[in-house]
Coordinates of C-alpha atoms in Angstrom, one line a residue:
S98 CA 12.6 72.7 10.2
S99 CA 16.2 71.6 10.8
C100 CA 17.6 68.0 11.0
I101 CA 16.6 66.0 14.0
K102 CA 19.6 64.6 15.8
D103 CA 20.3 61.0 14.9
D104 CA 20.1 59.8 18.5
M105 CA 16.6 61.2 18.9
L106 CA 15.6 59.6 15.6
R107 CA 17.1 56.3 16.7
K108 CA 15.2 56.3 20.0
A109 CA 12.0 57.2 18.3
I110 CA 12.4 54.3 15.8
E111 CA 13.2 51.8 18.4
S112 CA 10.1 52.9 20.4
D113 CA 7.8 52.8 17.4
M114 CA 9.1 49.4 16.3
D115 CA 8.8 47.8 19.7
N116 CA 5.2 48.9 20.0
T117 CA 4.2 48.1 16.4
D118 CA 0.8 46.7 15.9
E119 CA 0.2 43.8 13.4
G120 CA -1.4 46.2 10.9
Q121 CA 1.7 48.4 10.7
I122 CA 4.8 47.7 8.6
K123 CA 7.1 45.2 10.2
P124 CA 10.1 44.3 8.1
S125 CA 10.1 40.5 8.1
I126 CA 13.7 39.5 8.6
P127 CA 14.3 35.8 9.4
S128 CA 15.6 34.9 12.8
V129 CA 19.0 33.2 13.1
Q130 CA 18.7 29.5 12.6
E131 CA 21.0 26.8 14.0
D132 CA 21.8 25.6 10.5
Q133 CA 22.5 29.1 9.2
P134 CA 25.3 29.7 6.7
P135 CA 28.5 31.3 8.0
W136 CA 28.1 35.0 8.7
R137 CA 30.9 35.9 6.4
E138 CA 29.3 34.4 3.4
S139 CA 25.9 36.0 4.2
F140 CA 27.5 39.4 4.6
Q141 CA 29.4 39.1 1.3
R142 CA 26.2 38.1 -0.6
V143 CA 24.2 41.0 0.9
I144 CA 26.9 43.5 0.1
R145 CA 26.9 42.3 -3.5
K146 CA 23.1 42.5 -3.6
L147 CA 23.2 46.1 -2.4
T148 CA 25.4 47.4 -5.3
L149 CA 23.6 49.7 -7.8
T150 CA 24.6 47.5 -10.7
Q151 CA 23.1 44.4 -9.1
A152 CA 19.9 46.4 -8.2
S153 CA 19.4 47.4 -11.8
S154 CA 20.1 44.0 -13.3
D155 CA 17.7 42.2 -10.9
A156 CA 14.7 44.1 -12.3
Y157 CA 15.9 43.8 -15.9
D158 CA 16.7 40.1 -15.9
D159 CA 13.5 39.1 -14.2
Y160 CA 10.4 41.2 -14.8
V161 CA 8.9 42.0 -11.4
A162 CA 6.4 44.6 -10.2
L163 CA 8.9 47.0 -8.5
V164 CA 7.9 48.1 -5.1
G165 CA 5.7 51.3 -5.4
R166 CA 6.1 51.3 -9.2
G167 CA 3.3 48.9 -10.3
K168 CA 1.1 51.8 -11.7
E169 CA 4.0 53.4 -13.6
Q170 CA 5.1 50.0 -15.0
G171 CA 1.6 49.4 -16.2
E172 CA 1.4 52.7 -17.9
I173 CA 4.7 52.2 -19.7
S174 CA 3.7 48.7 -20.7
S175 CA 0.4 49.8 -22.1
F176 CA 2.0 52.6 -24.1
L177 CA 4.6 50.3 -25.6
R178 CA 2.2 47.5 -26.5
A179 CA -0.1 49.9 -28.3
A180 CA 2.8 51.7 -30.0
I181 CA 4.5 48.5 -31.2
K182 CA 1.2 47.0 -32.5
G183 CA 0.2 50.3 -34.0
A184 CA 3.5 50.6 -35.7
N185 CA 3.4 47.2 -37.2
N186 CA -0.2 47.9 -38.4
S187 CA 1.2 51.0 -40.3
C188 CA -1.0 53.3 -38.3
S189 CA -0.3 56.7 -39.7
D190 CA -3.4 58.6 -38.6
G191 CA -1.8 59.7 -35.4
S192 CA -4.1 57.5 -33.3
T193 CA -1.1 55.6 -31.8
S194 CA 1.3 57.8 -29.9
S195 CA 5.0 57.1 -30.7
S196 CA 6.7 59.1 -28.0
L197 CA 6.5 58.9 -24.2
F198 CA 7.9 61.4 -21.7
V199 CA 9.0 59.8 -18.4
A200 CA 9.9 62.2 -15.6
G201 CA 10.7 62.2 -11.9
P202 CA 13.5 62.9 -9.4
P203 CA 16.8 60.9 -9.6
G204 CA 16.7 57.4 -8.1
T205 CA 13.0 56.8 -8.3
G206 CA 13.1 53.8 -10.6
K207 CA 12.4 55.4 -14.0
T208 CA 15.1 53.6 -16.0
V209 CA 14.9 50.3 -14.3
S210 CA 11.1 50.3 -14.7
V211 CA 11.4 50.9 -18.5
C212 CA 14.1 48.2 -18.8
S213 CA 12.0 45.7 -16.8
V214 CA 9.0 46.3 -19.1
I215 CA 11.1 46.0 -22.2
N216 CA 12.5 42.7 -21.0
K217 CA 9.0 41.3 -20.5
L218 CA 7.9 42.5 -24.0
Q219 CA 11.0 40.9 -25.5
Q220 CA 10.0 37.6 -23.9
E221 CA 6.5 38.0 -25.4
Q222 CA 8.0 38.7 -28.8
V223 CA 10.0 35.5 -28.6
E224 CA 6.8 33.6 -27.8
G225 CA 5.1 35.1 -30.8
L226 CA 2.7 37.2 -28.7
L227 CA 4.0 40.6 -29.9
P228 CA 5.3 41.8 -33.3
D229 CA 9.0 42.1 -33.8
F230 CA 10.9 45.1 -32.5
D231 CA 14.5 46.1 -31.8
F232 CA 15.4 47.9 -28.6
F233 CA 18.2 50.4 -28.2
S234 CA 19.2 52.8 -25.4
L235 CA 21.2 56.0 -25.2
N236 CA 22.2 58.0 -22.2
G237 CA 22.6 61.7 -22.6
M238 CA 25.0 61.9 -19.7
E239 CA 27.4 59.6 -21.4
M240 CA 27.8 61.8 -24.5
R241 CA 30.8 64.1 -24.8
H242 CA 28.5 66.5 -26.5
P243 CA 24.8 66.4 -27.2
F244 CA 25.4 66.0 -31.0
E245 CA 27.4 62.8 -30.4
S246 CA 24.0 61.1 -29.7
Y247 CA 23.4 61.2 -33.5
V248 CA 26.6 59.2 -34.1
K249 CA 25.8 56.7 -31.3
F250 CA 22.3 56.1 -32.6
W251 CA 23.4 55.6 -36.1
E252 CA 26.0 53.1 -35.0
L253 CA 23.4 51.1 -33.1
I254 CA 21.0 51.0 -36.1
S255 CA 23.6 50.3 -38.8
G256 CA 26.0 48.1 -36.8
H257 CA 28.9 50.2 -38.2
A258 CA 30.6 51.2 -34.9
K259 CA 33.9 51.8 -36.6
D260 CA 32.9 54.4 -39.1
R261 CA 32.9 57.3 -36.5
L262 CA 30.9 59.7 -38.7
A263 CA 30.7 63.4 -38.0
P264 CA 27.5 64.3 -36.1
E265 CA 26.0 66.2 -39.0
V266 CA 26.6 63.3 -41.3
A267 CA 25.0 60.8 -38.9
A268 CA 22.1 63.2 -38.4
T269 CA 21.5 63.3 -42.2
K270 CA 21.7 59.5 -42.5
L271 CA 19.2 59.1 -39.6
D272 CA 16.8 61.7 -41.2
R273 CA 17.0 59.8 -44.5
Y274 CA 16.6 56.4 -42.8
F275 CA 13.4 57.4 -41.0
S276 CA 12.1 59.0 -44.2
G277 CA 12.1 55.7 -46.0
T278 CA 15.5 55.7 -47.7
F279 CA 16.9 52.2 -48.0
F280 CA 20.6 51.6 -47.1
K281 CA 22.0 48.4 -48.6
D282 CA 24.5 47.8 -45.8
V283 CA 22.0 48.5 -43.0
P284 CA 19.9 45.7 -41.5
R285 CA 16.1 46.0 -42.3
R286 CA 14.2 46.7 -39.1
S287 CA 10.4 46.9 -38.8
T288 CA 10.1 48.7 -35.5
I289 CA 12.7 50.4 -33.3
V290 CA 12.1 51.2 -29.6
L291 CA 14.7 53.8 -28.3
M292 CA 15.1 54.6 -24.6
L293 CA 16.6 58.0 -24.5
D294 CA 17.8 58.4 -20.9
E295 CA 18.9 61.6 -19.2
I296 CA 17.6 63.8 -21.9
D297 CA 18.3 66.8 -19.7
Y298 CA 21.8 66.6 -21.0
L299 CA 20.8 66.7 -24.6
V300 CA 19.4 70.2 -24.5
T301 CA 21.3 72.5 -26.7
K302 CA 20.9 76.2 -27.4
K303 CA 18.7 75.7 -30.4
E304 CA 17.2 72.5 -28.9
S305 CA 17.7 70.8 -32.3
V306 CA 18.8 67.4 -30.8
L307 CA 15.7 66.8 -28.8
Y308 CA 13.6 68.1 -31.7
N309 CA 15.1 65.6 -34.1
F310 CA 14.9 62.6 -31.8
F311 CA 11.2 63.3 -31.1
D312 CA 10.4 64.3 -34.7
W313 CA 11.8 61.1 -36.3
P314 CA 9.0 58.9 -34.7
K315 CA 6.3 61.1 -36.3
Q316 CA 8.3 61.2 -39.6
S317 CA 8.7 57.4 -39.6
F318 CA 4.9 56.8 -39.1
E319 CA 4.2 58.8 -42.2
V320 CA 6.2 56.4 -44.4
Q321 CA 4.3 53.5 -45.7
H322 CA 7.2 51.0 -45.9
G323 CA 10.1 51.6 -43.6
P324 CA 11.3 51.3 -40.1
R325 CA 9.1 52.8 -37.4
L326 CA 10.6 54.6 -34.4
I327 CA 9.2 54.7 -30.9
V328 CA 11.0 56.9 -28.3
I329 CA 10.8 56.9 -24.6
G330 CA 12.5 60.0 -23.2
I331 CA 13.5 59.9 -19.5
S332 CA 14.2 63.1 -17.6
N333 CA 15.1 64.1 -14.0
T334 CA 13.4 67.5 -14.6
V335 CA 9.6 67.1 -14.2
N336 CA 8.8 70.4 -15.9
L337 CA 11.3 70.0 -18.7
P338 CA 8.7 70.3 -21.5
S339 CA 7.6 73.8 -20.2
Q340 CA 11.2 75.0 -20.5
L341 CA 11.5 73.9 -24.2
K342 CA 10.3 75.7 -27.3
A343 CA 6.8 75.1 -28.6
S344 CA 8.0 73.2 -31.6
V345 CA 9.9 70.7 -29.4
R346 CA 6.9 70.4 -27.0
S347 CA 4.7 69.5 -29.9
R348 CA 7.1 66.7 -30.9
L349 CA 7.2 65.3 -27.3
G350 CA 3.4 64.9 -27.4
S351 CA 1.1 64.6 -24.5
A352 CA 1.8 61.0 -23.4
R353 CA 3.8 61.1 -20.1
C354 CA 4.5 59.0 -17.0
D355 CA 5.5 60.7 -13.8
F356 CA 7.5 59.1 -11.0
K357 CA 7.3 60.4 -7.4
S358 CA 10.1 60.0 -4.8
Y359 CA 10.0 56.8 -2.8
N360 CA 8.4 57.1 0.6
V361 CA 9.6 55.5 3.9
N362 CA 7.5 52.4 3.5
D363 CA 8.6 51.8 -0.1
I364 CA 12.3 52.1 0.9
I365 CA 11.8 49.7 3.9
K366 CA 10.2 47.1 1.6
I367 CA 12.9 47.4 -1.1
L368 CA 15.8 47.1 1.4
T369 CA 14.2 44.3 3.3
N370 CA 13.4 42.3 0.2
K371 CA 17.0 42.7 -1.1
I372 CA 18.6 41.8 2.1
E373 CA 16.4 38.8 2.8
S374 CA 16.6 37.4 -0.7
D375 CA 20.3 36.8 -0.4
S376 CA 20.5 35.9 3.3
P377 CA 17.3 34.0 4.2
N378 CA 18.9 32.1 7.1
Y379 CA 21.1 34.8 8.7
K380 CA 20.0 38.1 10.1
V381 CA 22.5 40.5 8.6
F382 CA 20.6 43.7 9.4
D383 CA 18.6 44.6 12.5
K384 CA 15.1 45.8 11.5
H385 CA 15.8 49.2 13.3
A386 CA 18.8 49.8 11.1
I387 CA 16.7 49.4 7.9
V388 CA 14.0 51.7 9.2
F389 CA 16.6 54.3 10.3
A390 CA 18.3 54.3 6.8
S391 CA 15.0 54.4 5.1
R392 CA 13.8 57.4 7.1
K393 CA 17.0 59.3 6.6
V394 CA 16.9 58.9 2.8
A395 CA 13.1 59.5 2.4
A396 CA 13.4 62.7 4.3
V397 CA 16.1 64.1 2.1
T398 CA 15.6 62.9 -1.5
G399 CA 13.7 59.6 -1.6
D400 CA 16.5 58.4 -3.8
I401 CA 16.6 54.6 -3.4
R402 CA 20.3 54.6 -4.6
K403 CA 21.2 56.6 -1.5
A404 CA 19.5 54.0 0.7
L405 CA 21.4 51.1 -1.1
Q406 CA 24.7 52.9 -0.7
T407 CA 24.2 53.7 2.9
C408 CA 23.2 50.1 3.8
R409 CA 26.0 48.6 1.8
A410 CA 28.6 50.9 3.5
A411 CA 27.2 49.9 6.9
A412 CA 27.5 46.2 6.1
E413 CA 31.0 46.7 4.7
A414 CA 32.1 48.5 7.9
V415 CA 30.8 45.8 10.2
F416 CA 32.4 43.1 8.0
Q417 CA 35.8 44.9 8.1
Q418 CA 35.5 45.4 11.9
V419 CA 35.0 41.7 12.5
E420 CA 37.7 40.7 10.0
K421 CA 40.2 43.0 11.8
G422 CA 39.1 41.9 15.3
T423 CA 37.9 45.4 16.3
R424 CA 34.2 44.5 16.6
K425 CA 33.2 44.5 20.2
D426 CA 29.5 43.8 19.7
K427 CA 28.8 40.1 19.0
P428 CA 32.0 39.6 16.9
G429 CA 31.1 35.9 16.4
N430 CA 27.5 36.6 15.4
P431 CA 27.7 40.1 13.8
I432 CA 24.6 42.1 12.8
V433 CA 24.3 45.6 11.3
T434 CA 22.6 47.8 13.9
I435 CA 21.2 51.3 13.9
K436 CA 24.4 52.6 15.4
D437 CA 26.4 51.2 12.4
V438 CA 24.1 53.1 10.0
Q439 CA 24.4 56.2 12.1
M440 CA 28.2 56.0 11.9
V441 CA 28.1 55.7 8.1
C442 CA 25.9 58.7 7.8
R443 CA 28.2 60.7 10.0
E444 CA 31.4 59.6 8.2
K445 CA 30.0 60.6 4.8
I446 CA 31.6 63.9 5.5
G447 CA 34.8 64.2 7.5
S448 CA 35.4 66.5 10.3
V449 CA 37.8 68.6 8.3
M450 CA 35.3 69.2 5.5
S451 CA 32.6 69.8 8.0
N452 CA 34.7 72.5 9.7
A453 CA 35.5 74.0 6.3
I454 CA 31.8 74.4 5.6
A455 CA 31.0 75.6 9.2
F456 CA 33.6 78.4 9.0
S457 CA 32.6 79.6 5.5
T458 CA 32.5 83.3 4.9
P459 CA 29.1 84.8 4.0
F460 CA 29.8 84.6 0.3
Q461 CA 31.2 81.1 0.5
A462 CA 28.1 79.9 2.4
L463 CA 25.9 81.7 -0.1
I464 CA 27.5 79.8 -3.0
L465 CA 27.4 76.4 -1.3
V466 CA 23.7 76.8 -0.4
S467 CA 22.9 78.1 -3.9
L468 CA 24.6 75.1 -5.5
G469 CA 22.7 72.8 -3.2
A470 CA 19.4 74.5 -4.1
L471 CA 20.2 74.3 -7.8
A472 CA 21.0 70.6 -7.6
R473 CA 17.7 70.0 -5.7
H474 CA 15.4 72.0 -7.9
S475 CA 16.9 71.2 -11.3
G476 CA 16.9 67.4 -10.9
R477 CA 20.2 67.1 -12.7
E478 CA 21.7 63.9 -11.3
M479 CA 25.4 65.0 -11.6
G480 CA 24.6 68.6 -10.7
F481 CA 26.9 70.3 -13.2
F482 CA 26.1 74.0 -13.6
D483 CA 27.6 76.8 -15.6
I484 CA 28.6 80.3 -14.3
G485 CA 25.5 81.9 -15.6
E486 CA 23.2 79.6 -13.8
L487 CA 25.1 79.9 -10.5
M488 CA 25.2 83.8 -10.7
T489 CA 21.5 83.9 -11.3
K490 CA 20.8 81.6 -8.4
T491 CA 23.2 83.3 -5.9
E492 CA 21.5 86.7 -6.7
A493 CA 18.1 85.3 -6.1
V494 CA 19.1 83.5 -2.9
A495 CA 20.9 86.6 -1.6
N496 CA 18.1 89.0 -2.4
S497 CA 15.5 86.7 -0.8
S498 CA 17.6 86.2 2.4
G499 CA 16.9 89.6 3.9
N500 CA 20.4 89.7 5.2
L501 CA 22.8 92.4 4.2
E502 CA 25.8 90.0 4.6
Y503 CA 24.9 88.3 1.4
T504 CA 24.1 91.4 -0.7
P505 CA 25.0 92.5 -3.2
A506 CA 25.7 89.1 -4.5
P507 CA 29.3 88.3 -5.7
S508 CA 30.3 89.7 -9.1
F509 CA 31.5 87.5 -11.9
H510 CA 35.2 87.8 -11.0
E511 CA 34.5 87.5 -7.2
L512 CA 32.5 84.4 -7.9
L513 CA 35.4 82.8 -9.9
E514 CA 37.8 83.6 -7.1
I515 CA 35.6 82.1 -4.4
L516 CA 34.9 79.0 -6.5
I517 CA 38.7 78.4 -6.8
R518 CA 39.1 78.6 -3.0
L519 CA 36.1 76.2 -2.5
A520 CA 37.6 73.8 -5.0
E521 CA 41.0 73.9 -3.2
A522 CA 39.1 72.9 0.0
R523 CA 37.4 70.1 -2.1
L524 CA 34.0 71.4 -1.3
V525 CA 33.2 71.9 -5.0
R526 CA 34.6 70.5 -8.3
L527 CA 35.4 72.6 -11.4
H528 CA 35.4 71.2 -14.9
T529 CA 36.9 73.0 -17.9
E530 CA 36.9 70.5 -20.7
K531 CA 35.7 72.1 -23.9
S532 CA 34.2 69.0 -25.3
T533 CA 32.1 67.9 -22.3
S534 CA 28.3 67.8 -22.2
S535 CA 28.0 67.1 -18.5
S536 CA 26.1 70.3 -18.0
F537 CA 22.5 70.9 -18.9
R538 CA 23.7 74.2 -20.4
C539 CA 27.1 73.1 -21.7
S540 CA 26.4 74.0 -25.4
Q541 CA 25.3 77.5 -24.5
G542 CA 28.9 78.6 -24.5
G543 CA 29.3 78.3 -28.3
N544 CA 32.5 76.2 -28.1
G545 CA 31.3 73.7 -25.5
G546 CA 31.6 76.0 -22.5
V547 CA 34.5 78.5 -21.9
W548 CA 34.1 78.8 -18.2
P549 CA 34.3 76.0 -15.7
L550 CA 31.3 73.9 -14.9
I551 CA 30.6 73.6 -11.2
T552 CA 29.2 70.8 -9.0
L553 CA 29.1 70.2 -5.2
N554 CA 31.6 67.7 -3.8
V555 CA 29.5 67.1 -0.7
D556 CA 25.8 66.2 -0.1
E557 CA 23.1 68.8 0.5
C558 CA 22.4 67.3 3.9
D559 CA 26.1 67.7 4.8
I560 CA 25.8 71.4 4.1
V561 CA 22.6 71.6 6.3
S562 CA 24.3 69.7 9.1
A563 CA 27.5 71.8 9.0
L564 CA 25.8 75.2 8.9
K565 CA 22.8 74.6 11.2
N566 CA 24.6 76.0 14.3
T567 CA 26.3 78.9 12.5
P568 CA 25.3 82.5 11.6
H569 CA 24.2 81.0 8.2
S570 CA 21.6 78.7 9.7
Q571 CA 18.6 80.8 8.6
L572 CA 20.0 80.9 5.0
V573 CA 20.4 77.1 4.8
E574 CA 17.1 76.4 6.6
K575 CA 15.2 78.5 4.1
Q576 CA 16.8 77.1 1.0
L577 CA 17.7 73.5 1.8
S578 CA 15.9 72.3 5.0
G579 CA 12.3 72.3 3.7
S580 CA 12.1 68.6 3.2
L581 CA 14.5 67.5 5.9
F582 CA 13.7 66.2 9.4

């Protein structure tokens, strides 16, 4: 079904909230007190609290059972405790797993859950409750090329950040290190826990990078005296193992922890807790506004980061309106209402870009919808795709549409020409750097990708909204509207 209009959703929420029973979820936002702090200070604190950086550091600095993630945190903690203790007991019979695969859609708390657990275990280590271990993290999306991860990992282990070794040299040193070779100028470490985030971006044509990173733990456990390696691989692609070679799958092992998208209730609790914690005496957000933002996000992606961004933008908009004197609704006692959140959602895409999408030609609409479908189903956070992937997807979408307007799908040269026009309209972005690894398939091109990598410059929901009343409504409804309102 297509998106419900915001006004209808707003009225439904207000009706539900006004008739809520005690047993149902009621975000507990404190009422305004006479001794409340100035609204300006409260708004500023809440805006800072809703930043993505602050949200991550909160869970890392102080271990807490994240909303809706207690089970997953427990699984990660149990795995790490067993692995660290097993490693320090020189367990080489394979009874202690040394690799954990963590998977789930973007923005579901995977990385922050792991970091929060690590922080708690580090505290226990200081108290003498857990054997010594060193923690390092790498993010595949931050690498210029998948093979650069070898260099970064060796720099972390050795402490020689200025050496700038070639990837093949770093890989050789790592292989020797986890095979028991002693390096005089490298610190002795008993156990190393590596969080390998965004491993989707480390897939190469031969899959050698992932193979090595998940083979070194097994290799290190076979050595009597030497550093032990434990790897936690985090992926946005739930079925990534099934896409890999059998040799890589065997190295990944069977231990895994799956994260599901946040539901409406989880998002309401998270937003309410964050807003209340930094503004206990002033009501910055109306409860209806929080529920509206939560339902909008839960229906599309369940990505908590989208909810944080939406609420922060709404709070900033109200703050600026009052500062400029343009706020008509309670300017001396401002509060973020459901209408403010609605406005932010509508302004995410300007009228010019909305019209550009709405007046797309059949092939342009086909490509935009195909890119949106690729981003949704691949789980790649940044959504960079190569020409081959896009051609395959457009052909599949066109053939399944049953509409002759989209068939035959654009040829290679036609696709390039249309992409250039869409890029000029700022609906897509094209990347042509030869050394980038931003695409899951970047290394397939042999020299780092000859043809441009493509990503949408608008949200999937914006495409649905712009095309829902056009001749392309059936196409977008079939491919992108399945989980929307």
